[in-house]
XYZ file of C-alpha atoms in Angstrom:
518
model
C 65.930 -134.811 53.162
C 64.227 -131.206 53.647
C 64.657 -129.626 50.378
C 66.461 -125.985 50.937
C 65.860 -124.264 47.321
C 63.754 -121.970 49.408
C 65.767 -121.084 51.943
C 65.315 -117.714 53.347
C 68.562 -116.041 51.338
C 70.639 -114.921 54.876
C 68.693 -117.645 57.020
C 67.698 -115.342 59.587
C 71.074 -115.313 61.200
C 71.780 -111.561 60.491
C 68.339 -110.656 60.944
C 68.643 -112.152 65.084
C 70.800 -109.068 66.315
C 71.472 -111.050 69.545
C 74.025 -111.460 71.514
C 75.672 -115.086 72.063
C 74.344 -117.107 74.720
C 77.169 -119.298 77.159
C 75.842 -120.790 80.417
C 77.784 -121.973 83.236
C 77.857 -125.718 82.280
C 78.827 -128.437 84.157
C 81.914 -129.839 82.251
C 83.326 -133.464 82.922
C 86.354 -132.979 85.267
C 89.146 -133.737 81.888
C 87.751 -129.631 80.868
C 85.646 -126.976 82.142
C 83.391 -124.739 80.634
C 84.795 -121.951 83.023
C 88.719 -120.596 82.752
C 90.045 -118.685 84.574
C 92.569 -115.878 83.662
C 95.120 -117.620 85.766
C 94.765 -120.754 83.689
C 94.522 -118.911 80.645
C 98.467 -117.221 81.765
C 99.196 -120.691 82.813
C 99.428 -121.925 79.221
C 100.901 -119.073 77.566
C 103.715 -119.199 80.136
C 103.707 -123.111 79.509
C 104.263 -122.335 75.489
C 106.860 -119.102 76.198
C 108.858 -121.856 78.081
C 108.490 -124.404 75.647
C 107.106 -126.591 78.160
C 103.993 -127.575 76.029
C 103.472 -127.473 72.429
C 100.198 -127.359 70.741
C 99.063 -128.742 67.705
C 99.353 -125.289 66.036
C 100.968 -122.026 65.950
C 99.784 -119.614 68.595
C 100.804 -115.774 69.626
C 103.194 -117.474 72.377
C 105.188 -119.346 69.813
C 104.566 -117.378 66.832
C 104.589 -114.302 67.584
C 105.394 -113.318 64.073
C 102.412 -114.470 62.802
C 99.486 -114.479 65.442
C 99.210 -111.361 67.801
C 98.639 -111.987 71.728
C 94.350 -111.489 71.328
C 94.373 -113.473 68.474
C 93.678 -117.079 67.992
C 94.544 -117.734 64.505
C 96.296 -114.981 62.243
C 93.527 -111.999 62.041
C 90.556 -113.467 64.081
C 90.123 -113.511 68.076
C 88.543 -116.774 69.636
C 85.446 -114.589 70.645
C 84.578 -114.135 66.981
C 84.530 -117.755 66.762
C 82.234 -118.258 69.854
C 80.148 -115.640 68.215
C 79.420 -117.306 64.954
C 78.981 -120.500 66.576
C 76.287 -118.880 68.535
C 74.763 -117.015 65.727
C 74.543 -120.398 63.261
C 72.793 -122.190 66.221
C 70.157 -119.288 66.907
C 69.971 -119.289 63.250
C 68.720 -122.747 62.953
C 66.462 -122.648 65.729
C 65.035 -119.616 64.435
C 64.733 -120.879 60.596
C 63.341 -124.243 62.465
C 60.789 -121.884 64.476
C 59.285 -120.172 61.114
C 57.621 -123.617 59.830
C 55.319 -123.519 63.340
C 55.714 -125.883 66.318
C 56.371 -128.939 64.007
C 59.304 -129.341 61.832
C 61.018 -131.994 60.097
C 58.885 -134.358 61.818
C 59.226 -133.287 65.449
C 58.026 -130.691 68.114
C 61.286 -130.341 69.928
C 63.244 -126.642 69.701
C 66.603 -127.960 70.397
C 68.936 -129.018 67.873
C 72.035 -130.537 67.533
C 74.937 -129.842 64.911
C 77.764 -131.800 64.033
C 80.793 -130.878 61.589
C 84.054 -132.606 60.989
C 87.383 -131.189 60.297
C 89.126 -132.168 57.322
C 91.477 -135.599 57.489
C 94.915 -136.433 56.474
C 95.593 -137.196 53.090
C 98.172 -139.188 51.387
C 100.152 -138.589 47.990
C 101.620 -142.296 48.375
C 101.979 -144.993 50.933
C 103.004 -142.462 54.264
C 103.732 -139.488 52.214
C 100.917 -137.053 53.347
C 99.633 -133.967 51.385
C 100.447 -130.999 52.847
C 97.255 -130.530 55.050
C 94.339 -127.866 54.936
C 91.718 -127.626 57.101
C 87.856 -127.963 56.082
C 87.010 -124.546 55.314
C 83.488 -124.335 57.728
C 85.156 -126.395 60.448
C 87.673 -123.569 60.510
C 85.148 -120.844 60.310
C 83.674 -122.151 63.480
C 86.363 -123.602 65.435
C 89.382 -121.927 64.399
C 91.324 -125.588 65.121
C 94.121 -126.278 62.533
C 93.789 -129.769 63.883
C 92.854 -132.730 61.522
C 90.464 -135.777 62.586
C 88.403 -133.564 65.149
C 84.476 -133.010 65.646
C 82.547 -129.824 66.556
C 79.144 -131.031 68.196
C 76.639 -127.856 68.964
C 73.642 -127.579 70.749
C 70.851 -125.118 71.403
C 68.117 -126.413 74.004
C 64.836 -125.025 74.097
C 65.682 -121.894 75.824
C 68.668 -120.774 73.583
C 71.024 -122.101 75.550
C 74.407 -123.049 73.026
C 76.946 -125.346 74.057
C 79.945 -126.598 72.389
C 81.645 -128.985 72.830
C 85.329 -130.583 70.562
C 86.511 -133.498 70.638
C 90.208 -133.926 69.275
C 93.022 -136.286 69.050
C 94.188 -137.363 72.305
C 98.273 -136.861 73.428
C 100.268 -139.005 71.957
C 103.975 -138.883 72.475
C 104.941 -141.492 69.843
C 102.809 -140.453 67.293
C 103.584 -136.140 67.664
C 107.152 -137.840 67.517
C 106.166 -138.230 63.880
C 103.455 -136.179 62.733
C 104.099 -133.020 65.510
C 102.429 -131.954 68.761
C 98.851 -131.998 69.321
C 97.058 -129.657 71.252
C 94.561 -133.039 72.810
C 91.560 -132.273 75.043
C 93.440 -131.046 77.842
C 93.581 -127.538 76.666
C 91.072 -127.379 73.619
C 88.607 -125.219 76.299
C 91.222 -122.809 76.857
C 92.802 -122.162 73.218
C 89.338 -122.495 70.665
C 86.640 -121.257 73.761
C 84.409 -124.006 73.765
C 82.668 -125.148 76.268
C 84.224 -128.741 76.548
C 86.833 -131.094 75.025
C 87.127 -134.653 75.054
C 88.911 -137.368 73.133
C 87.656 -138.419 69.756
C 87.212 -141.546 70.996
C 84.034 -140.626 73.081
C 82.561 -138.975 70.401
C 79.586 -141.848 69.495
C 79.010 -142.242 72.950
C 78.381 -138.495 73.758
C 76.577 -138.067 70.710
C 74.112 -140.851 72.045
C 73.709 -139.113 75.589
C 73.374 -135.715 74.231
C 70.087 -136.728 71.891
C 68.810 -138.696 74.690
C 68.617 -135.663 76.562
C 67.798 -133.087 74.070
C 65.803 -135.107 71.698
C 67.459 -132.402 69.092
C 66.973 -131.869 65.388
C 70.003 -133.006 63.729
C 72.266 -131.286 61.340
C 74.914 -132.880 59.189
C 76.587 -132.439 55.744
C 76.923 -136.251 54.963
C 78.051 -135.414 51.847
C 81.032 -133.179 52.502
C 81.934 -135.869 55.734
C 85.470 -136.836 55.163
C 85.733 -138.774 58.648
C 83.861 -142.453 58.329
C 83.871 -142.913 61.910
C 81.731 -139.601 62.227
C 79.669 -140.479 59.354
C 78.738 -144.233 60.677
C 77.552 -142.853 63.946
C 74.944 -140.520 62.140
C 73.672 -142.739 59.806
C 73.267 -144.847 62.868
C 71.918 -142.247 65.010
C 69.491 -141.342 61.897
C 68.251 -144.871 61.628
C 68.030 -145.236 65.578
C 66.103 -141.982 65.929
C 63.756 -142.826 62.804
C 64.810 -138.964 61.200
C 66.121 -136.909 58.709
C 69.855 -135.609 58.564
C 69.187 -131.829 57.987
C 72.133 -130.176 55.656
C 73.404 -127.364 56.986
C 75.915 -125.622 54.817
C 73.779 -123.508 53.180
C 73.101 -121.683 56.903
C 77.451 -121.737 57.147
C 77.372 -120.349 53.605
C 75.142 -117.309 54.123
C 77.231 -116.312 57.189
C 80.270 -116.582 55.529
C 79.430 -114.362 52.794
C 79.141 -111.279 54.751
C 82.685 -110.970 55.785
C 83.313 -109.605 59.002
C 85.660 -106.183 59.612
C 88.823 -108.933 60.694
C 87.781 -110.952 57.586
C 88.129 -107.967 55.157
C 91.664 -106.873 56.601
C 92.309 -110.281 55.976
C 91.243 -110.296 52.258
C 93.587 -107.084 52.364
C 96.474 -108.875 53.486
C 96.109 -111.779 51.309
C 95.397 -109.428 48.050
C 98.286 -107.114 48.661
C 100.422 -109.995 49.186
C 99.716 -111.607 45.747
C 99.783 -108.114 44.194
C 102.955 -106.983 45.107
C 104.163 -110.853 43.806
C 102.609 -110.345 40.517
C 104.292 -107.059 39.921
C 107.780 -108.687 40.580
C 107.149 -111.530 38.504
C 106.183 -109.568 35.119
C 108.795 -107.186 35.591
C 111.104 -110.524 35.400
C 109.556 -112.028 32.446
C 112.096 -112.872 29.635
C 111.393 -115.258 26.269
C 113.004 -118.038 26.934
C 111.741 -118.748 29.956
C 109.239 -121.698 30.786
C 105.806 -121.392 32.190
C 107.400 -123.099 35.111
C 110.059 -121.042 36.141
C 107.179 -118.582 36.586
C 104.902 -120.450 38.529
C 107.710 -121.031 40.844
C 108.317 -117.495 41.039
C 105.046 -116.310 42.121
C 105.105 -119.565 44.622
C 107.865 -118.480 45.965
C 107.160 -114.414 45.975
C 103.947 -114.933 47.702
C 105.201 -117.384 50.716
C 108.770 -114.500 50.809
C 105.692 -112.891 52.293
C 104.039 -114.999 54.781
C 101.392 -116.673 52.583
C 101.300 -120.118 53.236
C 101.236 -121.651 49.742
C 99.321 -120.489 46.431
C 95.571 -120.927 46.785
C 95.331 -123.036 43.731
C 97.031 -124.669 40.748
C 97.976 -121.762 39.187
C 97.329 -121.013 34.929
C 100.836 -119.949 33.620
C 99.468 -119.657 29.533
C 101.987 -118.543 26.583
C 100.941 -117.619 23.507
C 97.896 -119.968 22.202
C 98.096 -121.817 25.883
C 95.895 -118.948 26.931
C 93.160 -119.857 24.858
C 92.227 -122.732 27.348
C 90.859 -121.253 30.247
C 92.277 -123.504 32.631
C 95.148 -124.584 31.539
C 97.456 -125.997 34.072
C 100.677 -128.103 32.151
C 102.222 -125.116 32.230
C 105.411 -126.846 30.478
C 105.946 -124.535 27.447
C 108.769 -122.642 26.737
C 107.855 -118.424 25.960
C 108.077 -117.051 23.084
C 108.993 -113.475 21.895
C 105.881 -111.707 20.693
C 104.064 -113.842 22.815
C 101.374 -112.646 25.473
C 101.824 -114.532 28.694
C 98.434 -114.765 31.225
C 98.458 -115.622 34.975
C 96.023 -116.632 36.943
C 97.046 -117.359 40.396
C 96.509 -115.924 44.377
C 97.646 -117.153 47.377
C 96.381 -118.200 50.597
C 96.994 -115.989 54.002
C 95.448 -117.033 57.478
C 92.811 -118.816 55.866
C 91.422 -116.476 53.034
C 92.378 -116.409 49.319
C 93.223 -113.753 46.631
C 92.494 -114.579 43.218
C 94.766 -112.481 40.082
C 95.091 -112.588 36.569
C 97.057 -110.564 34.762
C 98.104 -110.598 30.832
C 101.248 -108.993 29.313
C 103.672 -109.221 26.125
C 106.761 -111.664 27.036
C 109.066 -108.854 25.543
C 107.814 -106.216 27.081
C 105.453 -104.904 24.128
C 102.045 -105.151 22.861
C 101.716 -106.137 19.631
C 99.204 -103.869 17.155
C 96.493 -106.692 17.217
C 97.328 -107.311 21.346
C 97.255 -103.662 22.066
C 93.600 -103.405 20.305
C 92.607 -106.320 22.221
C 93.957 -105.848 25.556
C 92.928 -101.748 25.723
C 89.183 -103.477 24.754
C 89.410 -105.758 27.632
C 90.825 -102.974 29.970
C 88.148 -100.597 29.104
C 85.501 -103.222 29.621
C 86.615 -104.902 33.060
C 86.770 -101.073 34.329
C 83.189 -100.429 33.229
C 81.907 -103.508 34.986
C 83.714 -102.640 37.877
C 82.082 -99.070 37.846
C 78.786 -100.775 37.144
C 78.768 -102.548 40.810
C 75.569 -102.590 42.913
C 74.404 -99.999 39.656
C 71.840 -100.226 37.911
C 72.820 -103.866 35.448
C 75.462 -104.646 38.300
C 72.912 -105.094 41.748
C 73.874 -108.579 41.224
C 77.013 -110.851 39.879
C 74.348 -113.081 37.158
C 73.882 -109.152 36.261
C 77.181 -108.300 35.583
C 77.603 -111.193 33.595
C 74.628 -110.623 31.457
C 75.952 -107.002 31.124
C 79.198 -107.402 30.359
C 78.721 -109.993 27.697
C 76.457 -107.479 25.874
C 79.255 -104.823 26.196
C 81.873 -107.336 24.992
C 79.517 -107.895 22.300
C 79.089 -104.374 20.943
C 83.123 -104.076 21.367
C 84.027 -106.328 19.074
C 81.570 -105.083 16.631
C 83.476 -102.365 16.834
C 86.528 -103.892 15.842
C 84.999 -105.726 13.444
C 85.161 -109.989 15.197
C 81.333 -109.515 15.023
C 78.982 -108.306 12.031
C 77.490 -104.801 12.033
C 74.228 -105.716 11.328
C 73.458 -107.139 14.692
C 71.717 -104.755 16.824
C 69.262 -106.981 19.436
C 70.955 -107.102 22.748
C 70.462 -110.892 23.417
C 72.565 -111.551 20.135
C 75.109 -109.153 20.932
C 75.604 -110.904 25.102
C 74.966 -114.353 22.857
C 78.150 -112.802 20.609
C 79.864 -111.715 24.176
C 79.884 -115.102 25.505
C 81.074 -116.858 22.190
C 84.230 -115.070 23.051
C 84.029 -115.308 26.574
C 82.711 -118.739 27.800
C 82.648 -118.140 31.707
C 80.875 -116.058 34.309
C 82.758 -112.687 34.789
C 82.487 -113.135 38.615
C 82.242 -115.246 41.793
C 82.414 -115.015 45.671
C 85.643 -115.135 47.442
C 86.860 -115.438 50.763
C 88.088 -118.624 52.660
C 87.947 -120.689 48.994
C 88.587 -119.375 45.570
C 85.178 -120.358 44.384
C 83.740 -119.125 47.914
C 80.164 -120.332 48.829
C 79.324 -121.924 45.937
C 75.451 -122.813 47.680
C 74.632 -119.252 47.420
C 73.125 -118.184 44.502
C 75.023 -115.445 42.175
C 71.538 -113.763 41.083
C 72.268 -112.559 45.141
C 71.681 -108.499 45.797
C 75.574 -107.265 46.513
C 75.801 -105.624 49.726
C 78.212 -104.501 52.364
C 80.634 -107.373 53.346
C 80.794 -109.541 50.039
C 84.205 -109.917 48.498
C 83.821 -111.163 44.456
C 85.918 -111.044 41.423
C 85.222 -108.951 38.029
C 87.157 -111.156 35.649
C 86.461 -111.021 31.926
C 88.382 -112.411 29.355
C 88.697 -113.023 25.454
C 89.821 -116.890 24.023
C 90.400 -116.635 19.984
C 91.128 -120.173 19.225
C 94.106 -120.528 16.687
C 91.992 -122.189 14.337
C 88.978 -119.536 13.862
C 88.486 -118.730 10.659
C 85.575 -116.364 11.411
C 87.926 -113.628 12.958
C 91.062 -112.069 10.758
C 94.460 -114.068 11.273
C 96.415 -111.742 13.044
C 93.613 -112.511 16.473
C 93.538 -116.244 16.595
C 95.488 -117.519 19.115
C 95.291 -114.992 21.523
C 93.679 -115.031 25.260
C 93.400 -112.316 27.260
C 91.999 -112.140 30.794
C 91.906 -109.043 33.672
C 90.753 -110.278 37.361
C 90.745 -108.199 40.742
C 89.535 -108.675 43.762
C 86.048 -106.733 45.271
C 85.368 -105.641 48.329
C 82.079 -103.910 49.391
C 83.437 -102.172 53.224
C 81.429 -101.149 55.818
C 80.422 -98.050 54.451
C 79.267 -99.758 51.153
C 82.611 -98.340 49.121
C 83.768 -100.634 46.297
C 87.592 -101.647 47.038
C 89.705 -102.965 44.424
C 91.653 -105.258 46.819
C 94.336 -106.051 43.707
C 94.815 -102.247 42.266
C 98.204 -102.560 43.627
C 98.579 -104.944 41.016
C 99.601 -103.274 36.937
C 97.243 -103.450 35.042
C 96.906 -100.813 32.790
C 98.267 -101.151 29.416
C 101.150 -98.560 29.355
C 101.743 -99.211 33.003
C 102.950 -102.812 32.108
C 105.286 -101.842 29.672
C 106.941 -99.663 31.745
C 107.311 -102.462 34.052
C 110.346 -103.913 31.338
C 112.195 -100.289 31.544
């Protein structure tokens, strides 16, 4: 397989400036590529009536969540049919730079294929609750598991999509819920055609018959084996190379679009506001449990559809391991408690942590440690796309030299260091993780893309640094050890290349939390 270390760092695909390209294809009768606004009225008064469900919520039926021009909660179907566009003149482009030859062939057209995410089981027919595959949403907007997206650019630029989905099936929606099925796929995600899942080989076959395409598929993140068979076979047929193409999904979806950062809004305020409740109704006594219920439940009281991730609910010495997840133990008074958790809202993720005394006040040793932390995670934050902060591997170097020098000054770390690679060597001791990472549709968002990356207008990251004294240092005075403290918001970098704090609704500062137990 090609290797992609040197990938062009956005691909090309924001470098096109062109507009999407739909032609007037020639659907099979089951869907056309053309709808018409009748047709289009025809469904929604279907759904009003409740004569037709679909296989997920839509404005008609859920009004409360999805507004008439939108096709999933934030995002219209033509921004969909715009990125699909973009990724495939993307490719072509990127395909174009190596000359009239690449991977083997002279053709221009190319051919992608992505799979949705499949059902997964806790225990015999007890499913998991379900979440989509994060790029086949990005593209499709389909909520839909066991379904296909197959693209195509020919050598003119012409892109076609085309879905194939779970067929209507009355006895099986009579236990698993309505599917939407081929029949109106065109009409709800804007793609050019819809067929059963069941043609899906045999269309695949025709389609590089006629195209003789470069093909591009993520074997490894495949989670359908039926899809996966049919392109090894196709690969071994065709004598050539499955191309990966995640890296190209990647790149586009770190630039978020302007209905992508009202989204990261929503989903930020959400856990915010969630946070704030919970820590003003933190007692001793309590178990780490009780609160990870309580921010479960506080962010889905306000439309988030579950948390975005095992949440870290840490008392006392529990907060020394970063990712500690039992969260079993009972708190204790004098006690620090740290959170990290976010919540998921029409797709996209927020990602908090906050740390604060059980009772409602910092001890001496706590207070020195936590106003050290505070002060640093507001420099870094300061320090974005600054000289020391153009990048997130910057920031990190940075702020482990900073953390260094502040605990010299409290005296964890000897005075008679003064070289800046021992003092970020020092930093890191204490704080044994990178300060930042990408967010957006995942916590750890586009993990492809590299974090020595130039920030720029769109990205959405965390500044997140954090102290662990293990309980049984002896290098640091008693009265530290077994004490973890870490700060994380949420970044935005807007339009106008302002830094947001998504999460400053969310208490933070020192005196600010204590006030939160009055």
């Amino acid at each position: 397989m090609i290797a992609f270390k040197r990938l062009p760092r956005f691909c090309l695909l924001r470098a096109l400036g062109t507009k999407p390209k739909f032609s007037t294809y020639t659907a099979p009768r089951m869907c056309k590529s053309q709808i018409t606004a009748e047709e289009v009225r025809g469904v929604a008064d279907a759904l009003k009536n409740g004569l037709r469900a679909l296989g997920q919520p839509t404005s008609a039926t859920h009004p409360h969540l999805i507004r008439p021009n939108e096709l999933v909660p934030g995002v219209g179907q033509a921004e969909f049919q715009t990125r699909r566009s973009q990724l495939m003149q993307g490719l072509q482009a990127y395909a174009g730079s190596f000359g009239d030859e690449f991977n083997g062939r002279t053709s221009k057209s190319h051919m992608l294929v992505i799979g949705a995410a499949s059902k997964k089981y806790m225990s015999g027919k007890i499913p998991y609750v379900f979440r989509q595959s994060s790029d086949f949403y990005y593209l499709t907007g389909c909520l839909e598991p066991d379904s296909v997206l197959l693209l195509t650019i020919d050598d003119v630029g012409t892109v076609q999509s085309t879905l194939f989905m779970r067929p209507k099936d009355p006895h099986a929606e009579l236990w698993d819920g309505p599917r939407t099925g081929p029949d109106y796929a065109v009409q709800l995600f804007g793609v050019h055609e819809a067929q059963p899942i069941d043609n899906f080989q045999q269309t695949l076959a025709a389609r590089i018959a006629q195209l003789k395409p470069h093909l591009w598929f993520d074997l490894k993140q495949s989670e359908l084996p039926n899809v996966t068979d049919a392109m090894l076979q196709v690969c071994n047929n065709e004598r050539t190379q499955l191309l990966p193409v995640y890296t190209f999904v990647e790149n586009m979806r770190l630039i978020k679009s302007p209905a992508e950062m009202q989204l990261m809004r929503r989903t930020c305020s959400i856990a915010s506001h969630a946070f704030n409740e919970v820590m003003a109704e933190t007692r001793p006594g309590q178990s780490e449990h009780q609160l990870y219920a309580s921010i479960d439940f506080k962010c889905r009281m306000r439309s988030a559809s579950y948390l975005a991730y095992p949440p870290v609910v840490a008392a006392g010495k529990n907060a020394t391991v970063i990712h500690y997840v039992n969260n079993t133990q009972l708190l204790q008074p004098q006690e620090l408690l740290l959170m990290d958790a976010g919540c998921e809202y029409g797709g996209y993720t927020s990602d908090i942590t906050r740390t604060w005394p059980v009772s409602g006040q910092f001890t001496d040793p706590q207070r020195t440690l936590y106003d050290m932390m505070e002060q640093l995670q507001k420099e870094t934050i300061e320090l974005i796309m600054q000289p020391g902060g153009e990048t997130l591997d910057q920031m990190f170097e940075t702020t482990c030299y900073r953390l260094g020098k502040y605990l010299q000054e409290i005296g964890l770390v000897g005075k008679d260091l003064t070289d800046h690679k021992e003092l970020a060597t020092q930093g890191y001791k204490f704080c044994p993780h990178h300060v930042s990472h990408y967010l957006g549709m995942d916590v750890h968002d586009t993990p492809h893309v590299p974090r020595n990356t130039r920030l720029q207008p769109g990205m959405v990251f965390t500044v997140e640094p954090g102290i662990y004294i293990d309980e049984k240092r002896t290098d640091v005075p008693d009265e530290f050890r077994g004490i973890g403290i870490r700060i994380e918001d949420d970044i935005l970098i807007n339009e106008q290349g302002q830094i947001e704090v998504l999460t400053a609704g969310c208490v933070k500062e020192r005196r600010a939390l204590e006030d939160l137990f009055k």
